[in-house]
GROMACS .gro file of N, CA, C and O in nm:
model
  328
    1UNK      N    1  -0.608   1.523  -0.054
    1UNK     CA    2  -0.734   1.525  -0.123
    1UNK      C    3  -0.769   1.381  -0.159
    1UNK      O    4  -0.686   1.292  -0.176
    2UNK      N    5  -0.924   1.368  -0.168
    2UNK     CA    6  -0.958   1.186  -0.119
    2UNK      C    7  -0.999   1.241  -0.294
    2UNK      O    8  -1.009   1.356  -0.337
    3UNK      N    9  -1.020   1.087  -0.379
    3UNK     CA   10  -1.066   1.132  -0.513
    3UNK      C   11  -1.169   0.978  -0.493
    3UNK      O   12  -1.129   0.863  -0.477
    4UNK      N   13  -1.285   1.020  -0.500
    4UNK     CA   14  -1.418   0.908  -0.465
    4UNK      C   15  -1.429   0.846  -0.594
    4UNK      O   16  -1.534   0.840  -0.658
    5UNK      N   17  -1.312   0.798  -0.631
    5UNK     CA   18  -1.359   0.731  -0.765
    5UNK      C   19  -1.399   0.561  -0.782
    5UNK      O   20  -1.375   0.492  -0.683
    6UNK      N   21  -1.444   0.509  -0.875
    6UNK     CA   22  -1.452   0.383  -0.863
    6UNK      C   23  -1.379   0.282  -0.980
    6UNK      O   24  -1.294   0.329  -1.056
    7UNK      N   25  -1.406   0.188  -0.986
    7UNK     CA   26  -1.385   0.113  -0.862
    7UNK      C   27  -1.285   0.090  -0.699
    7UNK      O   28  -1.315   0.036  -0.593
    8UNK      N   29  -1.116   0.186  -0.766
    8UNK     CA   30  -1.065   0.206  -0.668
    8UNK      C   31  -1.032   0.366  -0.620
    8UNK      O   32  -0.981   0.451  -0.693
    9UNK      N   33  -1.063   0.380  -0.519
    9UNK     CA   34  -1.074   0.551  -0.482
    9UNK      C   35  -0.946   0.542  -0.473
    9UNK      O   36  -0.894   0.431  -0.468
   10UNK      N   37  -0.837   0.704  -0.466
   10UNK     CA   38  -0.762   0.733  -0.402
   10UNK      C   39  -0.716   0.838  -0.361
   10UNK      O   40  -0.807   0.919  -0.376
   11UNK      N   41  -0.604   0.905  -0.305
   11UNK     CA   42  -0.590   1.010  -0.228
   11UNK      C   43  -0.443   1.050  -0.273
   11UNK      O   44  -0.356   0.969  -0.304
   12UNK      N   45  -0.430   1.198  -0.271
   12UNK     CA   46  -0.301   1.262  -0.293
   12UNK      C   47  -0.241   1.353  -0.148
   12UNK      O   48  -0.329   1.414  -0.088
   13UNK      N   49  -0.153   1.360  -0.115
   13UNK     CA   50  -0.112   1.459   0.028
   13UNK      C   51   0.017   1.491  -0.017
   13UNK      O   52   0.093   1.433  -0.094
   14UNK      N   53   0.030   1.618   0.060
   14UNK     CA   54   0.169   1.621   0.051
   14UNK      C   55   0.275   1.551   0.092
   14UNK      O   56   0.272   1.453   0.166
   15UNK      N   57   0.384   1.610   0.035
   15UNK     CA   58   0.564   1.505   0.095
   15UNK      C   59   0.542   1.546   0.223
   15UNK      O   60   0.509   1.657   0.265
   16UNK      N   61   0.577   1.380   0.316
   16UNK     CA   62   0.605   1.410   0.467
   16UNK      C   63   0.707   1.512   0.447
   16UNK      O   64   0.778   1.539   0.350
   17UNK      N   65   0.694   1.568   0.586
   17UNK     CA   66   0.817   1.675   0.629
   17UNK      C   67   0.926   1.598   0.666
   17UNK      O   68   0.946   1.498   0.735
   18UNK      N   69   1.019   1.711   0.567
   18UNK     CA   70   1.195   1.663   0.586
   18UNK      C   71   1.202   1.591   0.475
   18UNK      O   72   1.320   1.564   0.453
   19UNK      N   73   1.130   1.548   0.394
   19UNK     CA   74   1.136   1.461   0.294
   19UNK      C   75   1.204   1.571   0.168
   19UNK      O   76   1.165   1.687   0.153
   20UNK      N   77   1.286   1.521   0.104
   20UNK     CA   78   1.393   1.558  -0.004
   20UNK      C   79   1.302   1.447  -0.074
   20UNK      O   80   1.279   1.343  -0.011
   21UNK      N   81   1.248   1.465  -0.207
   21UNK     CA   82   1.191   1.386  -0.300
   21UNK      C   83   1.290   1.362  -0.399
   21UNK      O   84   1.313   1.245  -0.429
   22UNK      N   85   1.373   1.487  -0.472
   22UNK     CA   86   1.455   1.441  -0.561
   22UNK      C   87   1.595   1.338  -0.481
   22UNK      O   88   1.674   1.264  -0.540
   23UNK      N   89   1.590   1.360  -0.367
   23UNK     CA   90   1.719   1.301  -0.317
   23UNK      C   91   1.688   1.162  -0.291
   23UNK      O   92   1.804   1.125  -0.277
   24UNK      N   93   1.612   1.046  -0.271
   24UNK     CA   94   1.545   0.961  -0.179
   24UNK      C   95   1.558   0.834  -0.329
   24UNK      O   96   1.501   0.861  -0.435
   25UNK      N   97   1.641   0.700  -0.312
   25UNK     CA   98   1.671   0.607  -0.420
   25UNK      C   99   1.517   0.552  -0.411
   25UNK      O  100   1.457   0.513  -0.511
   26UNK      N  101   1.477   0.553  -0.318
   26UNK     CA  102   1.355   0.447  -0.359
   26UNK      C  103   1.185   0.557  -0.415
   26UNK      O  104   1.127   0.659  -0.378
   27UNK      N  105   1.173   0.474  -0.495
   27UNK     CA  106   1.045   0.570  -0.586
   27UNK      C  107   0.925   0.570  -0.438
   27UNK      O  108   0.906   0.499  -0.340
   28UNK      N  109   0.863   0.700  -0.501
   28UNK     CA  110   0.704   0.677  -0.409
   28UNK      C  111   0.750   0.737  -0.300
   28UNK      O  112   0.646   0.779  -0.249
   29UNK      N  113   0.843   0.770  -0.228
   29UNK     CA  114   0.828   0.782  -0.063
   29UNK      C  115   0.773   0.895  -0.063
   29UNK      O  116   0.811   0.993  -0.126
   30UNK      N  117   0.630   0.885   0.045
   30UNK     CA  118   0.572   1.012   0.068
   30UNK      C  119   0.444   0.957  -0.006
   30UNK      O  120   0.329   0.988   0.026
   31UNK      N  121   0.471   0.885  -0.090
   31UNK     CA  122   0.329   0.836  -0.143
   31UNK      C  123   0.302   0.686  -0.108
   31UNK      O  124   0.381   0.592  -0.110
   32UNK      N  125   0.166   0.688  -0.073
   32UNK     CA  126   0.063   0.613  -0.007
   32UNK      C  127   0.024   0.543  -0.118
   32UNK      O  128   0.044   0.611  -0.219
   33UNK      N  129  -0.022   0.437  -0.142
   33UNK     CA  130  -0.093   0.350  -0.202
   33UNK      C  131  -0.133   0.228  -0.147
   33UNK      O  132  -0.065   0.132  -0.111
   34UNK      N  133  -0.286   0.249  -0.147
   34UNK     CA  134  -0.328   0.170  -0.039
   34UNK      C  135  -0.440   0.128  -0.128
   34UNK      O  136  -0.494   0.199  -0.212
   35UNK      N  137  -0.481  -0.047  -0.090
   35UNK     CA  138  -0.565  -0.147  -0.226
   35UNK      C  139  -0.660  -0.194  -0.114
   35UNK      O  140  -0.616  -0.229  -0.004
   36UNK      N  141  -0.823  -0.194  -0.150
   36UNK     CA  142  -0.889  -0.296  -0.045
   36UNK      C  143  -0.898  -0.403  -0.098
   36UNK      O  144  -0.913  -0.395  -0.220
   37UNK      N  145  -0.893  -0.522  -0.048
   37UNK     CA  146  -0.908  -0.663  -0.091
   37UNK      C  147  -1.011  -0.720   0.023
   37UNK      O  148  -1.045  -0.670   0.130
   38UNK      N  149  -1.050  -0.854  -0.044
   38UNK     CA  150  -1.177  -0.920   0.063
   38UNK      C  151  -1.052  -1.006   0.157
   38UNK      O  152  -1.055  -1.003   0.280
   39UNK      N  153  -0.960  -1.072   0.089
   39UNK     CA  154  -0.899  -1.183   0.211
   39UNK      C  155  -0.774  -1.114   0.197
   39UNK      O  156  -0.712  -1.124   0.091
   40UNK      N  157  -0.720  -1.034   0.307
   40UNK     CA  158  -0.565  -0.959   0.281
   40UNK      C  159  -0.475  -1.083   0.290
   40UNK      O  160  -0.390  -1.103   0.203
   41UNK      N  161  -0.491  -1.163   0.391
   41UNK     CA  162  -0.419  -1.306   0.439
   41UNK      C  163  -0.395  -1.367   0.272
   41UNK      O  164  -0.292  -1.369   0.206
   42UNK      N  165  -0.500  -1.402   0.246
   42UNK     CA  166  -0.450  -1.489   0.131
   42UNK      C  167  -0.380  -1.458  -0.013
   42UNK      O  168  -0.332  -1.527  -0.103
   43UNK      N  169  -0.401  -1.285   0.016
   43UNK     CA  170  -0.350  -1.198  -0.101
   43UNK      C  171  -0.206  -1.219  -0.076
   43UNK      O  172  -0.141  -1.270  -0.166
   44UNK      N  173  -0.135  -1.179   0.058
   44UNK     CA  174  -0.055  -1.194   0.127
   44UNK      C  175   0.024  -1.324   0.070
   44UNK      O  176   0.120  -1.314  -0.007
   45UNK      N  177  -0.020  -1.430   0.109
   45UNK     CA  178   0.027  -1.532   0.067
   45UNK      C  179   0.025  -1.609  -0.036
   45UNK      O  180   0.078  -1.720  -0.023
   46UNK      N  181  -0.028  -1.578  -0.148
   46UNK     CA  182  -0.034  -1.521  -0.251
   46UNK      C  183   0.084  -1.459  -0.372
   46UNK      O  184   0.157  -1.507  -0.459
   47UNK      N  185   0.056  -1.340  -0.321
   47UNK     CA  186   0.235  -1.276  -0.275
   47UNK      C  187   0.345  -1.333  -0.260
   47UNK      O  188   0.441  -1.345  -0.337
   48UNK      N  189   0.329  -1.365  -0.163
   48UNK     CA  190   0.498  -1.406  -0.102
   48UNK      C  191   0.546  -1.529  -0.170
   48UNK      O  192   0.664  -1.537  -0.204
   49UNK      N  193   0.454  -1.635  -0.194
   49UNK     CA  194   0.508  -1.744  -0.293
   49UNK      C  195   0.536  -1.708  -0.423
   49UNK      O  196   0.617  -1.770  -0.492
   50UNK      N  197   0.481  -1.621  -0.458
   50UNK     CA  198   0.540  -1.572  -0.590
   50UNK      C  199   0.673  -1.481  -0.555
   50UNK      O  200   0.705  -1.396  -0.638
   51UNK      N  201   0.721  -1.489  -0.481
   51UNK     CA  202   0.887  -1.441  -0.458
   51UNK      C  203   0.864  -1.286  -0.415
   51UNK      O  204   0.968  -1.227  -0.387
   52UNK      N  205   0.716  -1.195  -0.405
   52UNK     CA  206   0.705  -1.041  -0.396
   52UNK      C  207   0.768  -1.014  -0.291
   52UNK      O  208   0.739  -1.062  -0.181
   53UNK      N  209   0.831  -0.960  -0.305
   53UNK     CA  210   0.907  -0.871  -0.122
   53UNK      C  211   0.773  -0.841  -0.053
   53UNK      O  212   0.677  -0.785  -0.107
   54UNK      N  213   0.777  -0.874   0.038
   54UNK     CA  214   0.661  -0.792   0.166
   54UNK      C  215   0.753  -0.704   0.237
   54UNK      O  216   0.865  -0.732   0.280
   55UNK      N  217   0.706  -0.623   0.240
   55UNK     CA  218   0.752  -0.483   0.281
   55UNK      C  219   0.727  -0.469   0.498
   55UNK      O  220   0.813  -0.442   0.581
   56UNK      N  221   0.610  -0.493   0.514
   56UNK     CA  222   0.546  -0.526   0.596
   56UNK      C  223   0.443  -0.639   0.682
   56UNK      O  224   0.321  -0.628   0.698
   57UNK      N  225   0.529  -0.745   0.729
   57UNK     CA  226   0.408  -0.901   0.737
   57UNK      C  227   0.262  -0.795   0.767
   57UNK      O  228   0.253  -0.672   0.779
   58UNK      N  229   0.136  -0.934   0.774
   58UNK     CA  230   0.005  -0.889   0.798
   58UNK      C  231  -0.023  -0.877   0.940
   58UNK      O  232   0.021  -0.955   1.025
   59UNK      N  233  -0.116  -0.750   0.971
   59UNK     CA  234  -0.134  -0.765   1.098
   59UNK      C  235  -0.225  -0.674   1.058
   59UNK      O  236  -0.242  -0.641   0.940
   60UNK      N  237  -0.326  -0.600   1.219
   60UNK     CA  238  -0.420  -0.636   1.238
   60UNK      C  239  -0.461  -0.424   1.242
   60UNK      O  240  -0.463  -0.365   1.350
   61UNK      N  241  -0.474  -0.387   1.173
   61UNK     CA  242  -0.483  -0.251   1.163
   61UNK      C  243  -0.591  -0.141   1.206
   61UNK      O  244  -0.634  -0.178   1.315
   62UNK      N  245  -0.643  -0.039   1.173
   62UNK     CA  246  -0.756   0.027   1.168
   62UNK      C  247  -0.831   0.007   1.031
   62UNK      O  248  -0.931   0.077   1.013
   63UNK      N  249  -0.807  -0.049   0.971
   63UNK     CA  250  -0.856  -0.079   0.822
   63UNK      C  251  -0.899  -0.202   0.838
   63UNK      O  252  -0.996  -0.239   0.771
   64UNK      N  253  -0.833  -0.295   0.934
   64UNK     CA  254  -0.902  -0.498   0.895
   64UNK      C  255  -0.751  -0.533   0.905
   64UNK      O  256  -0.669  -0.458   0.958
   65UNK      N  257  -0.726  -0.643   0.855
   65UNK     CA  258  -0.574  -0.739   0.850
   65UNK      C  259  -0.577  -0.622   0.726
   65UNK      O  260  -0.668  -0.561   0.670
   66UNK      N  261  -0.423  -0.624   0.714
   66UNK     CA  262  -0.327  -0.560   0.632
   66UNK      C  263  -0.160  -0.568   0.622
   66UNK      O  264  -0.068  -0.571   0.704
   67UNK      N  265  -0.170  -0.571   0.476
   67UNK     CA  266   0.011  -0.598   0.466
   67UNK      C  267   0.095  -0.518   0.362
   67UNK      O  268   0.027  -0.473   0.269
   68UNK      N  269   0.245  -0.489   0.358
   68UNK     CA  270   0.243  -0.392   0.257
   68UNK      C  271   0.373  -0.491   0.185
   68UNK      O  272   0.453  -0.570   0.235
   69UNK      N  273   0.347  -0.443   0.040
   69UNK     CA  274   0.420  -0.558  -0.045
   69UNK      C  275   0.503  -0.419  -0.165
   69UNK      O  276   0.445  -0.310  -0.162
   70UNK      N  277   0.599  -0.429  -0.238
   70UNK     CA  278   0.716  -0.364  -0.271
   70UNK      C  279   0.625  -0.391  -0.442
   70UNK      O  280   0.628  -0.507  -0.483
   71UNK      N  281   0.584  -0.332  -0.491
   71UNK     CA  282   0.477  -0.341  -0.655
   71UNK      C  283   0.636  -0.366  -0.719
   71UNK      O  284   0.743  -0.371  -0.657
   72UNK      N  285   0.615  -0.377  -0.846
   72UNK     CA  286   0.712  -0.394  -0.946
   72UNK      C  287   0.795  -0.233  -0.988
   72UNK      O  288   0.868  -0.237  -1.087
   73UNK      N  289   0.784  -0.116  -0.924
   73UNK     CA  290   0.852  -0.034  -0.942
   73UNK      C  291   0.923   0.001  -0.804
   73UNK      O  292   0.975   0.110  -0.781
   74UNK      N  293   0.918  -0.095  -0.725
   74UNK     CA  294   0.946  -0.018  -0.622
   74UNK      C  295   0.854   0.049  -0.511
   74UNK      O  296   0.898   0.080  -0.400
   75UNK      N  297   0.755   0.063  -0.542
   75UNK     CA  298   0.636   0.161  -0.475
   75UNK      C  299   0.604   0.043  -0.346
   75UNK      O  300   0.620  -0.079  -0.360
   76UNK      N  301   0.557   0.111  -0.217
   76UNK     CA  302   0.549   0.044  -0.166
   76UNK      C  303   0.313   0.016  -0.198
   76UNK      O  304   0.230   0.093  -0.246
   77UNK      N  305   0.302  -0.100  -0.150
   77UNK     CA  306   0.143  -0.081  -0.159
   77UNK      C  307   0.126  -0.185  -0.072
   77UNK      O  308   0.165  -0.302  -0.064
   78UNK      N  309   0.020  -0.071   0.026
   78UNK     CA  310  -0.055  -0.167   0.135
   78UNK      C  311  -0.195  -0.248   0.104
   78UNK      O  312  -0.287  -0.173   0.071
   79UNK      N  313  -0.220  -0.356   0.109
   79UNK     CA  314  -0.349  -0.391   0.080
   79UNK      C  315  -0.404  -0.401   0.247
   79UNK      O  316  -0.343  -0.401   0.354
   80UNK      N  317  -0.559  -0.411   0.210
   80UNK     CA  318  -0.634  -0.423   0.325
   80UNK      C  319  -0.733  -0.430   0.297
   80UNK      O  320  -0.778  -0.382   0.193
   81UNK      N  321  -0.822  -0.518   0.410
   81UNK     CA  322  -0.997  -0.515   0.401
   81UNK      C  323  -1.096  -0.493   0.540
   81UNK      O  324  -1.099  -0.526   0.658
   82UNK      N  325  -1.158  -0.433   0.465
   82UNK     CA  326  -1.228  -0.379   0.579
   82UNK      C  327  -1.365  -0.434   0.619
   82UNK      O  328  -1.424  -0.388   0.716
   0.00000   0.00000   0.00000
């Protein structure tokens, strides 16, 4: 389910299949969190000098450039611009 909210919309789905939620060390899996930004590149780098784990370098998606970076709980979050 998409939730059209503003300023940032977002969406809930179910646990991928096969997914054990209580069993799984890292928080979030199965959940999506996804950020639009105007320059993903420079968010990116940005990021990474401040020591953030990137989860995923930037590349070139169905969304625009996009990269996914490890938030402060663990969660993974993709930014992107479209």
């Amino acid at each position: 389910m998409v939730f059209a909210t503003e300023p940032v919309p977002f969406a809930v789905r179910e646990p991928l299949p096969g997914v054990d939620l209580d069993a799984v060390e890292r928080p979030g899996l199965g959940v999506a969190l996804w950020f639009r930004t105007t320059d993903a590149q420079a968010l990116h780098d940005r990021l990474h000098a401040a020591g953030t784990p990137i989860v995923k370098a930037p590349s070139d998606g169905p969304f625009g450039r996009m990269f996914t970076f490890a938030g402060p709980g663990g969660y993974a979050i993709t930014a992107h611009e479209d």
